Amino acid sequence: MKIEISKEFPQYFKPSYPGEFELFSHLETTAAIPSVLFAITTWKENRKPNVCFHAWSCFHGDKTAFFAVMGNLYQHTHTYANIQREKCFCINFLPISYYDKLIDTINHNDYEADEFSVGNFSLVNAKTIHAPMIQEAFVNMECVLKETQDLSGAGITSMIIGQVQHIFVEEEYAQGYEKRYGKDGFMMLIPAPQDLKTGEPHQSAIATINIEKYD
């Protein structure tokens, strides 16, 4: 038997923190689909560097281009304004050992903050675009803004599509699987899975990738 959850909010669902379901759809905690975590870096209008810890994204393309498709970027944020103004951004993949530093940039992200200093990150300038990059990242991707879409039409979040122009990969990550996957590799967000029988919330989780099979 399958439990069915519709687009109408189930009144027995309990939030894990006040306002959770004002920020996120209940269907996210119903499905609890993991996605990769990374830092978006941009320049604020005052020339201070900005860091946005983000998930809800995918990466794909064809032989002509490669794209970063970032969902659920809130329109009220510095990052959204910076991308609309500068028409570019960097994506930086860091291992789970940097999680706490990235959380610090969420907790101290006012307009005057140098968020690279907050997270104790080393700043390097991107090569092909006007954006800062995190030196400690094992993969950096330079992106130009391709498209912005407000999927819900509610003026709350947007999907940002960036076309990847250039990629840097740390040399020790450049061969095989060992470094990119595991505790030193990609960091994943597991959205808090709702108990679909009782409506009780669970905590979100941070995971790394364990390879089970080669295809």
PDB file of C-alpha atoms in Angstrom:
ATOM      1  CA  MET A   1       0.000   0.000   0.000  1.00  0.00           C
ATOM      2  CA  LYS A   2       1.248   3.494  -0.828  1.00  0.00           C
ATOM      3  CA  ILE A   3       0.575   6.583   1.248  1.00  0.00           C
ATOM      4  CA  GLU A   4      -0.741   9.432  -0.895  1.00  0.00           C
ATOM      5  CA  ILE A   5       0.038  13.108  -0.257  1.00  0.00           C
ATOM      6  CA  SER A   6      -1.553  15.769  -2.480  1.00  0.00           C
ATOM      7  CA  LYS A   7      -0.621  19.388  -3.143  1.00  0.00           C
ATOM      8  CA  GLU A   8      -3.076  20.393  -0.398  1.00  0.00           C
ATOM      9  CA  PHE A   9      -1.266  20.771   2.919  1.00  0.00           C
ATOM     10  CA  PRO A  10      -1.908  17.788   5.260  1.00  0.00           C
ATOM     11  CA  GLN A  11      -3.132  19.312   8.506  1.00  0.00           C
ATOM     12  CA  TYR A  12      -1.476  16.566  10.569  1.00  0.00           C
ATOM     13  CA  PHE A  13       2.031  17.520   9.306  1.00  0.00           C
ATOM     14  CA  LYS A  14       4.015  19.179  12.099  1.00  0.00           C
ATOM     15  CA  PRO A  15       6.831  21.624  11.275  1.00  0.00           C
ATOM     16  CA  SER A  16      10.313  20.922  12.624  1.00  0.00           C
ATOM     17  CA  TYR A  17      10.741  24.670  13.285  1.00  0.00           C
ATOM     18  CA  PRO A  18       8.388  27.684  13.244  1.00  0.00           C
ATOM     19  CA  GLY A  19       7.508  28.759   9.719  1.00  0.00           C
ATOM     20  CA  GLU A  20       8.979  25.699   7.961  1.00  0.00           C
ATOM     21  CA  PHE A  21       5.980  25.290   5.696  1.00  0.00           C
ATOM     22  CA  GLU A  22       5.944  29.016   4.944  1.00  0.00           C
ATOM     23  CA  LEU A  23       9.410  28.524   3.437  1.00  0.00           C
ATOM     24  CA  PHE A  24       9.179  25.051   1.907  1.00  0.00           C
ATOM     25  CA  SER A  25       6.540  22.934   0.255  1.00  0.00           C
ATOM     26  CA  HIS A  26       5.285  20.000   2.322  1.00  0.00           C
ATOM     27  CA  LEU A  27       5.932  17.890  -0.777  1.00  0.00           C
ATOM     28  CA  GLU A  28       9.670  18.422  -0.226  1.00  0.00           C
ATOM     29  CA  THR A  29       9.548  16.742   3.191  1.00  0.00           C
ATOM     30  CA  THR A  30       7.241  14.086   1.724  1.00  0.00           C
ATOM     31  CA  ALA A  31       9.715  13.084  -0.977  1.00  0.00           C
ATOM     32  CA  ALA A  32      12.941  13.992   0.918  1.00  0.00           C
ATOM     33  CA  ILE A  33      15.081  13.790  -2.236  1.00  0.00           C
ATOM     34  CA  PRO A  34      18.810  14.353  -1.598  1.00  0.00           C
ATOM     35  CA  SER A  35      20.782  16.965  -3.533  1.00  0.00           C
ATOM     36  CA  VAL A  36      24.358  18.162  -3.589  1.00  0.00           C
ATOM     37  CA  LEU A  37      25.403  21.058  -1.328  1.00  0.00           C
ATOM     38  CA  PHE A  38      27.719  23.807  -2.531  1.00  0.00           C
ATOM     39  CA  ALA A  39      28.564  27.475  -2.050  1.00  0.00           C
ATOM     40  CA  ILE A  40      27.466  30.124  -4.555  1.00  0.00           C
ATOM     41  CA  THR A  41      29.866  33.078  -4.503  1.00  0.00           C
ATOM     42  CA  THR A  42      29.204  36.566  -5.871  1.00  0.00           C
ATOM     43  CA  TRP A  43      30.113  40.202  -5.291  1.00  0.00           C
ATOM     44  CA  LYS A  44      27.704  42.374  -3.340  1.00  0.00           C
ATOM     45  CA  GLU A  45      26.998  45.844  -4.678  1.00  0.00           C
ATOM     46  CA  ASN A  46      29.343  47.266  -2.005  1.00  0.00           C
ATOM     47  CA  ARG A  47      32.133  44.988  -3.350  1.00  0.00           C
ATOM     48  CA  LYS A  48      32.073  42.702  -0.328  1.00  0.00           C
ATOM     49  CA  PRO A  49      32.199  38.985  -1.223  1.00  0.00           C
ATOM     50  CA  ASN A  50      29.031  36.983  -0.655  1.00  0.00           C
ATOM     51  CA  VAL A  51      28.664  33.265   0.116  1.00  0.00           C
ATOM     52  CA  CYS A  52      25.372  31.370  -0.241  1.00  0.00           C
ATOM     53  CA  PHE A  53      25.207  27.758   1.021  1.00  0.00           C
ATOM     54  CA  HIS A  54      22.807  26.083  -1.392  1.00  0.00           C
ATOM     55  CA  ALA A  55      21.301  22.776  -2.578  1.00  0.00           C
ATOM     56  CA  TRP A  56      18.145  21.995  -4.656  1.00  0.00           C
ATOM     57  CA  SER A  57      20.068  21.914  -7.931  1.00  0.00           C
ATOM     58  CA  CYS A  58      21.184  19.771 -10.843  1.00  0.00           C
ATOM     59  CA  PHE A  59      23.920  19.911 -13.463  1.00  0.00           C
ATOM     60  CA  HIS A  60      23.551  18.789 -17.052  1.00  0.00           C
ATOM     61  CA  GLY A  61      23.860  19.771 -20.704  1.00  0.00           C
ATOM     62  CA  ASP A  62      24.634  18.510 -24.172  1.00  0.00           C
ATOM     63  CA  LYS A  63      27.662  18.651 -26.475  1.00  0.00           C
ATOM     64  CA  THR A  64      27.177  22.398 -26.974  1.00  0.00           C
ATOM     65  CA  ALA A  65      26.976  23.560 -23.352  1.00  0.00           C
ATOM     66  CA  PHE A  66      26.880  22.545 -19.666  1.00  0.00           C
ATOM     67  CA  PHE A  67      24.434  24.133 -17.218  1.00  0.00           C
ATOM     68  CA  ALA A  68      23.966  24.612 -13.491  1.00  0.00           C
ATOM     69  CA  VAL A  69      20.228  24.637 -12.771  1.00  0.00           C
ATOM     70  CA  MET A  70      19.724  26.065  -9.283  1.00  0.00           C
ATOM     71  CA  GLY A  71      16.230  25.777  -7.895  1.00  0.00           C
ATOM     72  CA  ASN A  72      14.677  27.484  -4.886  1.00  0.00           C
ATOM     73  CA  LEU A  73      16.902  30.580  -4.702  1.00  0.00           C
ATOM     74  CA  TYR A  74      15.008  33.146  -2.634  1.00  0.00           C
ATOM     75  CA  GLN A  75      14.424  36.439  -4.420  1.00  0.00           C
ATOM     76  CA  HIS A  76      14.961  38.558  -1.282  1.00  0.00           C
ATOM     77  CA  THR A  77      18.593  37.389  -0.863  1.00  0.00           C
ATOM     78  CA  HIS A  78      21.874  39.159  -1.603  1.00  0.00           C
ATOM     79  CA  THR A  79      22.793  36.273  -3.902  1.00  0.00           C
ATOM     80  CA  TYR A  80      19.728  36.680  -6.095  1.00  0.00           C
ATOM     81  CA  ALA A  81      20.306  40.447  -6.412  1.00  0.00           C
ATOM     82  CA  ASN A  82      24.011  39.947  -7.090  1.00  0.00           C
ATOM     83  CA  ILE A  83      23.395  37.433  -9.867  1.00  0.00           C
ATOM     84  CA  GLN A  84      20.774  39.653 -11.517  1.00  0.00           C
ATOM     85  CA  ARG A  85      23.165  42.618 -11.396  1.00  0.00           C
ATOM     86  CA  GLU A  86      26.472  40.938 -12.316  1.00  0.00           C
ATOM     87  CA  LYS A  87      25.017  38.281 -14.665  1.00  0.00           C
ATOM     88  CA  CYS A  88      27.436  35.683 -13.316  1.00  0.00           C
ATOM     89  CA  PHE A  89      28.367  33.595 -10.264  1.00  0.00           C
ATOM     90  CA  CYS A  90      30.717  30.852  -9.087  1.00  0.00           C
ATOM     91  CA  ILE A  91      29.805  27.458  -7.660  1.00  0.00           C
ATOM     92  CA  ASN A  92      32.221  25.950  -5.150  1.00  0.00           C
ATOM     93  CA  PHE A  93      32.111  22.348  -3.949  1.00  0.00           C
ATOM     94  CA  LEU A  94      33.596  21.742  -0.507  1.00  0.00           C
ATOM     95  CA  PRO A  95      33.791  18.584   1.638  1.00  0.00           C
ATOM     96  CA  ILE A  96      31.744  18.058   4.775  1.00  0.00           C
ATOM     97  CA  SER A  97      34.631  19.263   6.955  1.00  0.00           C
ATOM     98  CA  TYR A  98      33.690  22.822   5.866  1.00  0.00           C
ATOM     99  CA  TYR A  99      30.026  22.493   6.850  1.00  0.00           C
ATOM    100  CA  ASP A 100      30.256  24.536  10.053  1.00  0.00           C
ATOM    101  CA  LYS A 101      32.142  27.350   8.310  1.00  0.00           C
ATOM    102  CA  LEU A 102      29.481  27.500   5.623  1.00  0.00           C
ATOM    103  CA  ILE A 103      26.764  27.663   8.288  1.00  0.00           C
ATOM    104  CA  ASP A 104      28.654  30.618   9.824  1.00  0.00           C
ATOM    105  CA  THR A 105      28.139  32.512   6.540  1.00  0.00           C
ATOM    106  CA  ILE A 106      24.379  31.975   6.889  1.00  0.00           C
ATOM    107  CA  ASN A 107      24.355  33.298  10.446  1.00  0.00           C
ATOM    108  CA  HIS A 108      26.493  36.360   9.623  1.00  0.00           C
ATOM    109  CA  ASN A 109      25.343  37.489   6.198  1.00  0.00           C
ATOM    110  CA  ASP A 110      24.401  41.144   6.564  1.00  0.00           C
ATOM    111  CA  TYR A 111      25.142  43.558   3.731  1.00  0.00           C
ATOM    112  CA  GLU A 112      28.384  44.862   5.266  1.00  0.00           C
ATOM    113  CA  ALA A 113      29.779  41.404   6.071  1.00  0.00           C
ATOM    114  CA  ASP A 114      32.790  40.011   4.214  1.00  0.00           C
ATOM    115  CA  GLU A 115      31.461  36.469   4.142  1.00  0.00           C
ATOM    116  CA  PHE A 116      34.778  34.990   3.030  1.00  0.00           C
ATOM    117  CA  SER A 117      36.282  36.328   6.251  1.00  0.00           C
ATOM    118  CA  VAL A 118      33.300  35.006   8.224  1.00  0.00           C
ATOM    119  CA  GLY A 119      33.909  31.494   6.865  1.00  0.00           C
ATOM    120  CA  ASN A 120      37.703  31.890   6.928  1.00  0.00           C
ATOM    121  CA  PHE A 121      37.864  31.143   3.196  1.00  0.00           C
ATOM    122  CA  SER A 122      40.672  32.194   0.863  1.00  0.00           C
ATOM    123  CA  LEU A 123      39.423  34.417  -1.963  1.00  0.00           C
ATOM    124  CA  VAL A 124      40.669  34.107  -5.528  1.00  0.00           C
ATOM    125  CA  ASN A 125      39.249  35.894  -8.535  1.00  0.00           C
ATOM    126  CA  ALA A 126      37.490  33.902 -11.223  1.00  0.00           C
ATOM    127  CA  LYS A 127      39.271  33.647 -14.557  1.00  0.00           C
ATOM    128  CA  THR A 128      36.486  34.237 -17.099  1.00  0.00           C
ATOM    129  CA  ILE A 129      33.840  36.147 -15.096  1.00  0.00           C
ATOM    130  CA  HIS A 130      33.648  38.865 -12.437  1.00  0.00           C
ATOM    131  CA  ALA A 131      33.121  36.817  -9.283  1.00  0.00           C
ATOM    132  CA  PRO A 132      35.078  35.601  -6.258  1.00  0.00           C
ATOM    133  CA  MET A 133      35.953  31.910  -5.816  1.00  0.00           C
ATOM    134  CA  ILE A 134      36.732  29.836  -2.717  1.00  0.00           C
ATOM    135  CA  GLN A 135      40.295  28.544  -2.971  1.00  0.00           C
ATOM    136  CA  GLU A 136      39.578  25.653  -0.566  1.00  0.00           C
ATOM    137  CA  ALA A 137      36.906  24.167  -2.856  1.00  0.00           C
ATOM    138  CA  PHE A 138      37.931  20.998  -4.689  1.00  0.00           C
ATOM    139  CA  VAL A 139      35.817  21.988  -7.712  1.00  0.00           C
ATOM    140  CA  ASN A 140      35.005  25.562  -8.802  1.00  0.00           C
ATOM    141  CA  MET A 141      32.627  26.339 -11.654  1.00  0.00           C
ATOM    142  CA  GLU A 142      32.419  29.746 -13.319  1.00  0.00           C
ATOM    143  CA  CYS A 143      28.924  30.449 -14.651  1.00  0.00           C
ATOM    144  CA  VAL A 144      27.231  33.202 -16.630  1.00  0.00           C
ATOM    145  CA  LEU A 145      23.531  33.845 -16.102  1.00  0.00           C
ATOM    146  CA  LYS A 146      21.489  32.125 -18.800  1.00  0.00           C
ATOM    147  CA  GLU A 147      17.954  32.444 -17.480  1.00  0.00           C
ATOM    148  CA  THR A 148      15.856  33.277 -14.412  1.00  0.00           C
ATOM    149  CA  GLN A 149      12.407  31.785 -13.883  1.00  0.00           C
ATOM    150  CA  ASP A 150       9.880  32.248 -11.091  1.00  0.00           C
ATOM    151  CA  LEU A 151       8.361  28.781 -11.409  1.00  0.00           C
ATOM    152  CA  SER A 152       5.524  29.289  -8.922  1.00  0.00           C
ATOM    153  CA  GLY A 153       4.818  32.880  -9.991  1.00  0.00           C
ATOM    154  CA  ALA A 154       4.541  33.848  -6.318  1.00  0.00           C
ATOM    155  CA  GLY A 155       7.588  36.124  -6.255  1.00  0.00           C
ATOM    156  CA  ILE A 156       9.212  34.064  -3.488  1.00  0.00           C
ATOM    157  CA  THR A 157      11.872  31.918  -5.135  1.00  0.00           C
ATOM    158  CA  SER A 158      13.428  31.583  -8.562  1.00  0.00           C
ATOM    159  CA  MET A 159      15.205  28.976 -10.615  1.00  0.00           C
ATOM    160  CA  ILE A 160      18.552  30.317 -11.818  1.00  0.00           C
ATOM    161  CA  ILE A 161      20.165  28.692 -14.848  1.00  0.00           C
ATOM    162  CA  GLY A 162      23.861  29.343 -15.298  1.00  0.00           C
ATOM    163  CA  GLN A 163      25.951  28.308 -18.283  1.00  0.00           C
ATOM    164  CA  VAL A 164      29.275  26.910 -17.120  1.00  0.00           C
ATOM    165  CA  GLN A 165      32.236  28.706 -18.719  1.00  0.00           C
ATOM    166  CA  HIS A 166      35.214  27.255 -16.898  1.00  0.00           C
ATOM    167  CA  ILE A 167      35.960  24.610 -14.251  1.00  0.00           C
ATOM    168  CA  PHE A 168      38.873  24.244 -11.830  1.00  0.00           C
ATOM    169  CA  VAL A 169      39.537  20.854 -10.206  1.00  0.00           C
ATOM    170  CA  GLU A 170      42.065  20.368  -7.404  1.00  0.00           C
ATOM    171  CA  GLU A 171      44.835  18.093  -8.695  1.00  0.00           C
ATOM    172  CA  GLU A 172      44.377  15.387  -6.054  1.00  0.00           C
ATOM    173  CA  TYR A 173      40.707  15.127  -7.099  1.00  0.00           C
ATOM    174  CA  ALA A 174      41.478  14.936 -10.813  1.00  0.00           C
ATOM    175  CA  GLN A 175      41.783  11.159 -11.162  1.00  0.00           C
ATOM    176  CA  GLY A 176      39.276   8.466 -10.315  1.00  0.00           C
ATOM    177  CA  TYR A 177      36.768   8.202  -7.495  1.00  0.00           C
ATOM    178  CA  GLU A 178      38.694   8.154  -4.227  1.00  0.00           C
ATOM    179  CA  LYS A 179      38.714  11.860  -3.336  1.00  0.00           C
ATOM    180  CA  ARG A 180      35.501  13.105  -4.980  1.00  0.00           C
ATOM    181  CA  TYR A 181      33.278  10.528  -3.283  1.00  0.00           C
ATOM    182  CA  GLY A 182      33.416   9.858   0.451  1.00  0.00           C
ATOM    183  CA  LYS A 183      34.182  12.137   3.390  1.00  0.00           C
ATOM    184  CA  ASP A 184      36.514  14.362   1.334  1.00  0.00           C
ATOM    185  CA  GLY A 185      34.147  14.688  -1.611  1.00  0.00           C
ATOM    186  CA  PHE A 186      30.685  15.966  -2.461  1.00  0.00           C
ATOM    187  CA  MET A 187      28.415  16.912   0.427  1.00  0.00           C
ATOM    188  CA  MET A 188      24.708  16.074   0.175  1.00  0.00           C
ATOM    189  CA  LEU A 189      21.599  17.550   1.782  1.00  0.00           C
ATOM    190  CA  ILE A 190      18.923  15.071   2.899  1.00  0.00           C
ATOM    191  CA  PRO A 191      15.749  17.146   3.429  1.00  0.00           C
ATOM    192  CA  ALA A 192      13.991  16.294   6.694  1.00  0.00           C
ATOM    193  CA  PRO A 193      11.714  13.330   5.873  1.00  0.00           C
ATOM    194  CA  GLN A 194       8.233  13.722   7.329  1.00  0.00           C
ATOM    195  CA  ASP A 195       6.710  10.721   9.063  1.00  0.00           C
ATOM    196  CA  LEU A 196       3.867  10.213   6.603  1.00  0.00           C
ATOM    197  CA  LYS A 197       1.779   8.242   9.092  1.00  0.00           C
ATOM    198  CA  THR A 198       2.000  10.455  12.171  1.00  0.00           C
ATOM    199  CA  GLY A 199       3.023  13.786  10.610  1.00  0.00           C
ATOM    200  CA  GLU A 200       5.961  14.078  13.013  1.00  0.00           C
ATOM    201  CA  PRO A 201       9.022  15.902  11.633  1.00  0.00           C
ATOM    202  CA  HIS A 202      12.582  14.654  11.451  1.00  0.00           C
ATOM    203  CA  GLN A 203      15.840  16.567  11.214  1.00  0.00           C
ATOM    204  CA  SER A 204      17.485  17.229   7.885  1.00  0.00           C
ATOM    205  CA  ALA A 205      20.770  15.373   7.456  1.00  0.00           C
ATOM    206  CA  ILE A 206      24.110  15.930   5.782  1.00  0.00           C
ATOM    207  CA  ALA A 207      25.585  12.973   3.907  1.00  0.00           C
ATOM    208  CA  THR A 208      28.510  11.914   1.772  1.00  0.00           C
ATOM    209  CA  ILE A 209      28.483   9.481  -1.134  1.00  0.00           C
ATOM    210  CA  ASN A 210      29.363   5.808  -0.745  1.00  0.00           C
ATOM    211  CA  ILE A 211      29.814   4.033  -4.075  1.00  0.00           C
ATOM    212  CA  GLU A 212      27.977   0.709  -4.118  1.00  0.00           C
ATOM    213  CA  LYS A 213      28.457  -0.401  -7.720  1.00  0.00           C
ATOM    214  CA  TYR A 214      30.220   0.560 -10.945  1.00  0.00           C
ATOM    215  CA  ASP A 215      28.144   0.661 -14.109  1.00  0.00           C
TER     216      ASP A 215
END
